[in-house]
């Protein structure tokens, strides 16, 4: 692409007449560029609000600087918890998501019946399309203290006393992990199915002639062939390890204060601080931290992916 | 191998496992539906269950009879989804077409300008302050349409790639020799050929709007502008407020809180259109997920 451009430049210097034919194309680009400028670029500059004592009257750019005061407050109080939660959940999601995704992908590609194959694929993708608010209603149907299915139909017949699900932090790492995998595993599975379908079938034929069992074929052929896409997926998720799914951590625990110790992540913290009175400074500081570290991680992860497999890199 | 006993046994085992997975995937949706058709009495006695003691359509009857808030919210969601998705497709496909023309001067710089938005973002606080204090978007219908969802780098890139791979450069050249302008080629060649990618990208843009509750959470507290997801979210908030502080909530709550089965019915009604189109558009959903349109 780059060489092509150079050739063009050598051949012809852009004259106004030539340039004129491209004007409609620039006009077609304009609305999208204006939108991205407003929606994405102005907030990028607004990130300086993290170093300011925001006053509504003076606006983002007019407010007085207050140095690192917002960060001092953030790191003295809440940073440890929200960073820990965000990182730990993401690590669990990445590892478990990969194990579940690869397992399901291998099983589904092995199914011989085409109809069943399609049924399974459709089923695992379905939760992906459901809004997290509705997911939180469904979780509530399971876990509501008075009416919940778990307390009424599972614990009661077993003679166990009901659990105050929305007040007991110890269960939530498992609940949130389950919900995340339930909702998200379709994505990974789909990617890995594409990877498996692309493996040269002659590998398996040769292995079968040598008497390899199905298990040996999986561990010696399928998984090694998936390694490049596994690495890419992991790198891309590592690049987003400071981001958390706001909906999952805010909606699914129903914003329950008793659970904050295990449900507060950077994204929920940014929102809750923003709407609390006087919290805008620490909210902006946490957001700044997330954006900048996130950017560094995405760049780092991409650089690694480029070294491993060039075609899977984002850029 | 294909017909061996071991293989048959293997097929049985993986099908059992996958059927189990399918049940886990679908059962929660069944529970949601069953809760919405339980009679209030059996909900109160036995809680939500997969097979209620007593069926009742009273929740849906209640929605039909008293559902002004709900119908209105449904209307808002449909409006926002249709308008937002249309504008999204228009903006993204125009930009994508321009960028697919390899001779376009400054093409790389513009591409980078678009792509960079995927790498770095200012986060919630600056966006919130900008939309509320510069554009005064709070409590307007635009708050549900414009922030975040109107056009995204991912969609532009997906459509551009599609144009570049499926419309040969030679076709443009031929059209140009015939005296066609770029605009004409867009209308007569690119748009008709791009239909499959428009369906995929449009589907996910629409899904994004339909499922979005964040813009409603940030920018809307006027009950008239609630979308269906915002309404569902506010119902949870009202219940929490009620539990936290009974007196404050009774004066502050914007609406009367519906009974449990009605709430489940509203959630199901919000989900129903997705369930209804899913079987028919499954192929496009799968393609979109694989391409990463979700994040667009």
XYZ file of C-alpha atoms in Angstrom:
611
model
C 0.000 0.000 0.000
C 2.762 2.390 0.981
C 4.825 1.594 -2.104
C 1.771 2.064 -4.308
C 1.322 5.520 -2.907
C 4.912 6.443 -3.582
C 4.607 5.319 -7.184
C 1.584 7.527 -7.630
C 3.448 10.491 -6.270
C 6.296 9.965 -8.669
C 4.025 9.667 -11.638
C 1.817 12.654 -11.094
C 1.930 15.686 -8.942
C -1.565 16.355 -7.677
C -3.062 19.211 -9.633
C -6.167 21.117 -8.646
C -8.096 19.593 -11.551
C -7.244 16.112 -10.363
C -7.945 17.024 -6.785
C -11.381 18.385 -7.644
C -12.758 14.955 -8.526
C -12.074 13.827 -4.955
C -14.077 16.603 -3.328
C -17.308 14.566 -3.224
C -15.389 11.842 -1.419
C -14.176 14.294 1.210
C -17.705 15.542 1.643
C -18.818 11.955 2.182
C -16.172 11.539 4.847
C -16.990 14.783 6.570
C -20.035 13.804 8.700
C -18.267 10.789 10.172
C -15.106 12.784 10.838
C -17.030 15.585 12.518
C -18.862 13.077 14.660
C -15.674 11.296 15.715
C -14.051 14.643 16.400
C -16.860 15.588 18.762
C -17.618 12.220 20.300
C -14.032 11.001 20.667
C -11.446 13.733 20.230
C -12.950 16.528 22.330
C -13.259 14.166 25.337
C -9.623 13.160 24.785
C -8.586 16.740 25.388
C -11.066 16.962 28.238
C -9.032 14.344 30.043
C -7.033 17.223 31.576
C -9.970 17.661 33.952
C -8.250 14.990 36.064
C -5.667 17.622 37.036
C -8.217 20.306 37.824
C -10.593 21.333 40.517
C -13.662 21.216 38.335
C -16.131 24.024 38.681
C -19.324 23.924 36.722
C -19.241 27.640 36.076
C -15.754 27.663 34.584
C -16.108 24.460 32.559
C -13.445 21.859 31.833
C -10.867 24.140 30.290
C -11.452 27.159 32.542
C -11.314 25.380 35.888
C -8.279 25.866 38.097
C -5.441 23.367 38.075
C -4.919 21.467 41.277
C -1.970 19.306 40.310
C -2.131 15.722 41.481
C -4.631 16.333 44.258
C -7.346 14.177 42.621
C -4.874 11.336 42.168
C -3.595 11.633 45.716
C -7.141 11.256 46.993
C -7.834 8.354 44.654
C -4.689 6.416 45.459
C -4.922 6.997 49.192
C -8.462 5.645 49.349
C -9.991 3.540 46.640
C -7.434 2.748 43.971
C -6.196 -0.488 45.536
C -9.611 -2.109 45.668
C -10.855 -1.074 42.246
C -7.621 -1.971 40.478
C -7.451 -5.311 42.273
C -11.037 -6.174 41.375
C -10.698 -5.084 37.772
C -7.482 -7.035 37.234
C -8.505 -10.197 39.060
C -11.866 -10.470 37.337
C -10.281 -9.884 33.954
C -7.612 -12.529 34.529
C -10.230 -15.072 35.548
C -12.429 -14.114 32.579
C -9.545 -14.425 30.131
C -8.363 -17.824 31.365
C -11.782 -19.357 31.862
C -13.153 -17.829 28.686
C -10.373 -19.438 26.741
C -10.772 -22.872 28.322
C -14.546 -22.866 27.854
C -14.333 -21.393 24.353
C -11.765 -23.904 23.079
C -13.558 -26.841 24.701
C -16.917 -25.897 23.212
C -15.353 -25.201 19.825
C -13.682 -28.627 19.735
C -16.865 -30.385 20.825
C -19.073 -28.531 18.361
C -16.802 -29.126 15.370
C -16.766 -32.827 16.254
C -20.550 -33.156 16.148
C -21.495 -35.047 13.010
C -25.133 -34.042 12.746
C -25.304 -30.729 10.895
C -28.611 -29.780 12.466
C -27.434 -30.353 16.018
C -24.244 -28.476 15.250
C -26.278 -25.488 14.184
C -28.523 -25.773 17.236
C -25.566 -25.737 19.613
C -23.953 -22.796 17.863
C -27.167 -20.801 17.936
C -27.721 -21.557 21.601
C -24.293 -20.474 22.812
C -24.484 -17.215 20.847
C -27.921 -16.266 22.112
C -26.971 -14.833 25.547
C -24.497 -12.583 23.766
C -27.378 -10.606 22.283
C -29.288 -9.957 25.499
C -29.053 -6.593 27.194
C -27.293 -6.669 30.531
C -30.307 -5.027 32.189
C -32.426 -8.009 31.216
C -29.640 -10.322 32.355
C -29.803 -8.624 35.743
C -33.551 -9.346 35.854
C -32.863 -12.983 35.069
C -30.171 -13.202 37.746
C -32.636 -11.610 40.147
C -35.188 -14.317 39.299
C -32.613 -16.864 40.425
C -31.245 -15.049 43.449
C -33.980 -12.836 44.882
C -34.127 -13.495 48.603
C -37.911 -13.798 48.882
C -38.913 -15.047 45.438
C -35.697 -16.384 43.999
C -35.647 -19.729 42.314
C -32.487 -20.828 44.124
C -33.746 -20.040 47.617
C -37.239 -21.415 47.006
C -36.798 -24.377 44.708
C -33.263 -25.554 45.495
C -32.300 -24.644 49.046
C -35.701 -25.051 50.678
C -36.301 -28.674 49.570
C -32.789 -29.515 50.773
C -33.618 -28.093 54.154
C -31.073 -25.297 53.848
C -31.834 -21.812 55.054
C -32.235 -19.083 52.429
C -29.204 -17.022 51.471
C -29.228 -13.229 51.363
C -27.558 -13.270 47.957
C -27.425 -9.517 47.437
C -25.813 -8.921 50.831
C -23.149 -11.651 50.834
C -19.987 -10.642 48.979
C -18.379 -14.069 49.141
C -20.619 -15.572 46.458
C -20.261 -12.794 43.900
C -16.900 -13.577 42.354
C -18.450 -16.874 41.282
C -21.784 -15.418 40.230
C -20.205 -12.669 38.137
C -17.757 -15.084 36.558
C -20.564 -17.467 35.676
C -22.688 -14.682 34.200
C -19.744 -13.349 32.214
C -18.887 -16.756 30.763
C -22.543 -17.551 30.115
C -23.036 -14.317 28.253
C -19.690 -14.102 26.498
C -18.454 -17.606 25.671
C -20.242 -17.623 22.308
C -17.806 -15.069 20.957
C -14.640 -17.033 21.713
C -16.244 -20.289 20.645
C -17.111 -18.819 17.266
C -13.567 -17.558 16.724
C -12.035 -20.892 17.711
C -14.477 -22.845 15.530
C -13.258 -20.775 12.593
C -9.696 -21.638 13.603
C -10.408 -25.373 13.828
C -12.270 -25.492 10.526
C -9.185 -23.965 8.924
C -6.854 -26.770 10.059
C -5.614 -28.966 7.197
C -7.672 -32.221 7.393
C -4.701 -34.269 6.182
C -3.078 -33.751 9.600
C -5.902 -35.702 11.189
C -5.904 -38.379 8.495
C -2.211 -38.978 9.001
C -2.667 -39.096 12.758
C -5.509 -41.596 12.409
C -3.413 -43.848 10.181
C -0.783 -43.793 12.901
C -3.465 -44.891 15.346
C -3.762 -41.653 17.310
C -6.745 -41.486 19.655
C -9.163 -38.580 19.496
C -7.613 -37.174 22.652
C -4.140 -37.328 21.118
C -5.429 -35.604 17.989
C -6.818 -32.791 20.127
C -3.714 -32.267 22.214
C -1.185 -32.844 19.417
C -2.950 -31.205 16.446
C -5.982 -29.085 17.277
C -4.605 -27.142 20.221
C -1.145 -26.484 18.720
C -2.847 -25.236 15.544
C -5.017 -22.905 17.613
C -2.075 -21.392 19.454
C -1.707 -18.335 17.190
C -5.360 -17.354 17.602
C -5.193 -18.153 21.321
C -2.224 -15.832 21.716
C -3.901 -13.105 19.717
C -7.121 -13.307 21.675
C -5.182 -13.255 24.948
C -3.091 -10.282 23.887
C -6.156 -8.355 22.823
C -7.837 -9.091 26.143
C -4.677 -8.163 28.030
C -4.791 -4.825 26.241
C -8.214 -4.304 27.770
C -7.376 -5.631 31.208
C -8.017 -2.254 32.842
C -11.443 -1.989 31.272
C -14.412 -3.695 32.829
C -17.915 -4.310 31.601
C -19.835 -1.555 33.391
C -23.158 -3.342 32.915
C -21.955 -6.610 34.387
C -20.571 -5.036 37.541
C -23.209 -2.358 37.992
C -26.448 -3.996 36.869
C -26.061 -7.652 37.762
C -25.334 -7.029 41.495
C -28.211 -4.512 41.361
C -25.958 -1.708 42.565
C -25.979 -3.317 46.019
C -23.728 -1.407 48.412
C -23.080 -4.464 50.554
C -21.268 -6.057 47.626
C -18.959 -3.188 46.662
C -15.889 -4.912 48.080
C -16.129 -7.528 45.323
C -18.113 -5.707 42.624
C -16.524 -2.266 42.480
C -14.326 -1.973 39.376
C -12.758 1.058 37.739
C -15.782 1.630 35.508
C -18.390 1.405 38.258
C -16.214 3.590 40.447
C -15.915 6.275 37.765
C -19.688 6.387 37.384
C -20.519 6.308 41.090
C -17.956 8.984 41.906
C -19.209 11.132 39.029
C -22.777 11.183 40.324
C -21.816 11.560 43.970
C -21.451 15.110 45.197
C -17.895 16.402 44.979
C -16.689 13.165 43.440
C -15.918 14.458 39.994
C -12.209 14.912 40.744
C -11.532 11.356 41.824
C -13.835 10.083 39.086
C -11.801 11.953 36.464
C -8.551 10.747 38.025
C -9.675 7.117 37.907
C -10.861 7.584 34.322
C -7.563 9.190 33.335
C -5.625 6.350 34.903
C -7.754 3.807 33.051
C -7.445 5.570 29.681
C -3.706 6.099 29.829
C -2.741 2.709 31.225
C -5.254 1.095 28.865
C -3.677 2.859 25.893
C -0.180 1.777 26.911
C -1.376 -1.818 27.315
C -3.149 -1.891 23.948
C -0.005 -0.595 22.238
C 2.174 -3.084 24.102
C -0.141 -6.000 23.405
C -0.318 -5.120 19.739
C 3.449 -4.874 19.485
C 3.672 -8.383 20.951
C 1.028 -9.754 18.590
C 2.914 -8.265 15.656
C 6.004 -10.183 16.658
C 4.100 -13.437 17.063
C 1.823 -13.361 14.058
C 1.865 -10.305 11.866
C -1.547 -10.861 10.235
C -3.386 -10.979 13.558
C -2.114 -7.622 14.772
C -4.597 -4.780 14.844
C -2.156 -2.431 13.117
C -13.253 -44.895 12.078
C -16.412 -43.056 11.067
C -18.698 -45.964 11.916
C -16.673 -47.578 14.625
C -18.224 -48.268 17.989
C -15.823 -45.927 19.739
C -16.769 -43.107 17.436
C -20.464 -43.672 18.011
C -19.898 -43.595 21.744
C -17.866 -40.396 21.367
C -20.711 -38.818 19.405
C -23.208 -39.744 22.106
C -21.023 -38.270 24.828
C -20.310 -34.958 23.113
C -23.949 -34.556 22.185
C -24.996 -35.090 25.773
C -22.451 -32.537 26.960
C -23.495 -30.005 24.348
C -27.188 -30.537 25.012
C -26.435 -29.787 28.636
C -24.617 -26.612 27.594
C -27.582 -25.672 25.403
C -29.898 -26.099 28.373
C -27.660 -23.875 30.513
C -27.696 -21.235 27.784
C -31.456 -21.262 27.297
C -32.809 -22.136 30.748
C -32.380 -18.611 32.173
C -34.504 -17.224 29.345
C -37.136 -19.865 30.040
C -37.144 -18.844 33.697
C -37.682 -15.224 32.684
C -40.608 -16.178 30.486
C -42.142 -18.525 33.044
C -41.899 -15.854 35.735
C -43.840 -13.491 33.498
C -46.676 -15.993 33.075
C -46.858 -17.058 36.720
C -49.786 -15.935 38.757
C -48.821 -13.423 41.425
C -49.895 -15.891 44.103
C -47.627 -18.704 42.951
C -44.738 -16.240 42.641
C -45.251 -15.163 46.227
C -45.638 -18.734 47.521
C -42.994 -20.589 45.555
C -40.907 -17.854 44.025
C -39.814 -17.834 40.408
C -39.758 -21.301 38.958
C -39.398 -23.129 35.660
C -42.883 -24.549 36.003
C -45.214 -22.262 37.957
C -47.989 -23.769 40.027
C -50.546 -21.544 38.401
C -50.232 -19.895 34.999
C -51.614 -16.458 34.450
C -51.463 -13.893 31.699
C -52.438 -11.143 34.088
C -49.027 -9.481 33.811
C -49.477 -9.098 30.052
C -53.088 -8.030 30.495
C -51.887 -5.428 32.957
C -49.341 -4.165 30.431
C -52.005 -3.968 27.728
C -54.463 -2.180 29.989
C -52.200 0.185 31.955
C -49.095 0.155 29.920
C -48.846 3.767 28.790
C -45.387 4.143 30.312
C -44.335 0.869 28.807
C -45.756 1.537 25.343
C -44.182 4.939 25.355
C -40.816 3.492 26.343
C -41.177 0.861 23.649
C -41.919 3.581 21.123
C -38.884 5.566 22.249
C -36.693 2.476 21.846
C -38.039 1.769 18.352
C -37.584 5.393 17.299
C -34.056 5.588 18.690
C -33.093 2.252 17.142
C -34.442 3.103 13.694
C -33.106 6.647 13.535
C -29.769 5.806 15.136
C -29.130 2.751 12.987
C -30.056 4.586 9.783
C -27.739 7.486 10.525
C -25.016 5.101 11.630
C -25.208 3.147 8.367
C -25.295 6.313 6.306
C -22.309 7.946 8.000
C -20.245 4.779 8.144
C -20.919 3.614 4.594
C -20.168 7.021 3.078
C -16.912 7.314 4.998
C -16.025 3.701 4.255
C -16.614 4.175 0.543
C -14.378 7.241 0.381
C -11.625 5.398 2.238
C -11.930 2.390 -0.047
C -10.784 4.525 -2.992
C -7.077 3.847 -2.899
C -6.133 6.923 -4.863
C -7.759 9.305 -2.416
C -5.133 11.828 -1.295
C -4.480 11.869 2.485
C -6.238 8.530 2.756
C -3.752 7.150 5.300
C -3.916 10.191 7.538
C -7.711 10.115 7.592
C -7.719 6.373 8.256
C -5.426 6.899 11.195
C -7.628 9.701 12.538
C -10.537 7.247 12.532
C -8.594 4.261 13.806
C -7.019 6.124 16.710
C -10.444 6.458 18.356
C -10.288 2.699 18.939
C -7.034 2.957 20.836
C -7.578 5.862 23.135
C -10.596 7.471 24.693
C -11.196 10.217 27.166
C -13.485 8.141 29.338
C -16.797 8.915 30.909
C -16.099 12.138 32.773
C -14.964 14.376 29.887
C -17.633 12.898 27.595
C -20.317 13.456 30.165
C -19.226 17.023 30.822
C -19.020 17.776 27.115
C -22.439 16.386 26.227
C -24.135 18.044 29.164
C -22.413 21.421 29.346
C -21.353 22.073 25.737
C -24.218 20.435 23.871
C -26.924 20.512 26.571
C -28.127 17.125 25.545
C -29.602 16.145 28.899
C -33.249 15.088 28.758
C -33.546 15.310 25.005
C -34.157 12.430 22.636
C -30.711 13.110 21.116
C -29.109 11.916 24.339
C -30.275 8.409 23.458
C -29.112 8.606 19.849
C -25.951 10.665 19.579
C -23.379 9.815 22.288
C -21.212 6.816 21.455
C -23.471 4.935 19.097
C -23.897 7.133 16.046
C -20.788 6.082 14.196
C -17.800 4.001 15.147
C -14.376 3.311 13.728
C -15.000 -0.436 13.736
C -18.047 -0.165 11.480
C -16.230 2.111 9.043
C -13.315 -0.312 8.868
C -15.579 -3.334 8.373
C -17.484 -1.706 5.523
C -14.328 -0.295 3.937
C -12.688 -3.715 3.980
C -15.798 -5.206 2.409
C -15.828 -2.623 -0.365
C -12.136 -3.117 -1.023
C -12.315 -6.888 -1.201
C -15.610 -7.342 -3.014
C -15.576 -4.485 -5.508
C -12.649 -4.786 -7.877
C -10.677 -1.641 -8.592
C -11.173 -2.347 -12.311
C -14.905 -1.810 -11.945
C -14.285 1.730 -10.733
C -11.864 2.354 -13.558
C -14.382 1.145 -16.104
C -17.095 3.313 -14.599
C -14.770 6.307 -14.561
C -13.926 5.839 -18.228
C -17.651 5.864 -18.909
C -17.709 9.263 -17.244
C -19.327 8.239 -13.959
C -18.523 10.356 -10.909
C -17.494 8.824 -7.595
C -20.884 9.702 -6.203
C -22.635 7.911 -9.045
C -20.465 4.835 -8.568
C -21.313 4.869 -4.875
C -25.035 4.919 -5.542
C -25.088 2.514 -8.452
C -22.347 0.044 -7.606
C -21.084 0.239 -4.032
C -24.416 0.478 -2.240
C -26.112 -2.415 -4.064
C -23.029 -4.603 -3.696
C -22.589 -3.731 -0.052
C -25.974 -5.013 1.122
C -24.647 -8.051 3.038
C -22.242 -5.949 5.088
C -24.917 -3.294 5.647
C -27.189 -5.979 7.086
C -24.477 -7.232 9.424
C -23.305 -3.825 10.572
C -26.870 -2.485 10.772
C -27.950 -5.472 12.824
C -25.297 -4.819 15.432
C -25.813 -1.095 15.423
C -29.521 -1.749 15.956
C -28.779 -4.261 18.687
C -26.546 -1.687 20.356
C -29.313 0.898 20.368
C -32.000 -1.561 21.390
C -29.959 -2.863 24.319
C -28.431 0.413 25.412
C -29.244 1.623 28.884
C -26.106 3.665 29.593
C -27.078 6.823 27.705
C -30.430 6.719 29.454
C -28.663 6.308 32.786
C -26.286 9.215 32.191
C -28.474 11.724 30.439
C -32.184 11.022 30.993
C -34.306 11.532 34.068
C -37.446 12.693 32.316
C -39.815 9.700 32.429
C -41.291 10.668 29.053
C -37.973 9.910 27.361
C -37.302 6.547 28.976
C -36.376 3.834 26.544
C -37.437 0.331 27.465
C -33.999 -0.528 28.890
C -33.916 2.730 30.838
C -37.357 1.952 32.193
C -36.225 -1.503 33.304
C -33.185 0.052 34.931
C -35.218 2.734 36.702
C -37.605 0.123 38.077
C -34.698 -1.609 39.787
C -33.472 1.732 41.140
C -36.913 2.599 42.482
C -37.180 -0.717 44.258
C -33.770 -0.219 45.802
C -34.729 3.260 46.908
C -37.910 1.853 48.369
C -36.003 -0.767 50.293
C -33.362 1.701 51.437
C -35.721 4.394 52.560
C -39.432 3.766 52.409
C -40.601 7.301 53.105
C -38.187 9.090 50.811
C -38.999 6.753 47.963
C -42.753 7.089 48.232
C -42.487 10.776 47.573
C -39.559 10.564 45.148
C -40.387 7.562 42.983
C -41.505 8.707 39.568
C -43.946 5.873 39.030
C -45.725 3.163 40.873
C -43.597 0.059 40.983
C -45.265 -2.833 39.169
C -45.560 -6.281 40.680
C -42.851 -8.880 40.192
C -44.527 -10.731 37.344
C -45.236 -7.468 35.528
C -41.586 -6.525 35.790
C -40.580 -9.878 34.351
C -43.161 -9.443 31.599
C -41.702 -6.044 30.660
C -38.221 -7.569 30.545
C -39.510 -10.353 28.332
C -41.296 -7.930 26.029
C -38.040 -5.991 25.689
C -36.228 -9.182 24.753
C -38.897 -10.637 22.458
C -37.970 -8.818 19.213
C -34.400 -10.091 19.444
C -35.602 -13.641 20.032
C -38.028 -13.256 17.134
C -35.485 -12.172 14.532
C -32.591 -14.269 15.781
C -33.467 -17.524 13.990
C -33.813 -15.742 10.646
C -30.745 -13.563 10.864
C -28.555 -16.038 12.719
C -26.048 -16.134 9.864
C -25.535 -12.377 9.997
C -25.260 -12.393 13.768
C -22.587 -15.081 13.583
C -20.673 -13.177 10.895
C -20.909 -9.957 12.843
C -19.623 -11.538 16.028
C -16.749 -13.196 14.167
C -15.783 -9.915 12.496
C -15.960 -7.961 15.725
C -18.907 -5.775 14.714
C -20.111 -5.967 18.277
C -17.610 -3.428 19.390
C -18.447 -1.053 16.542
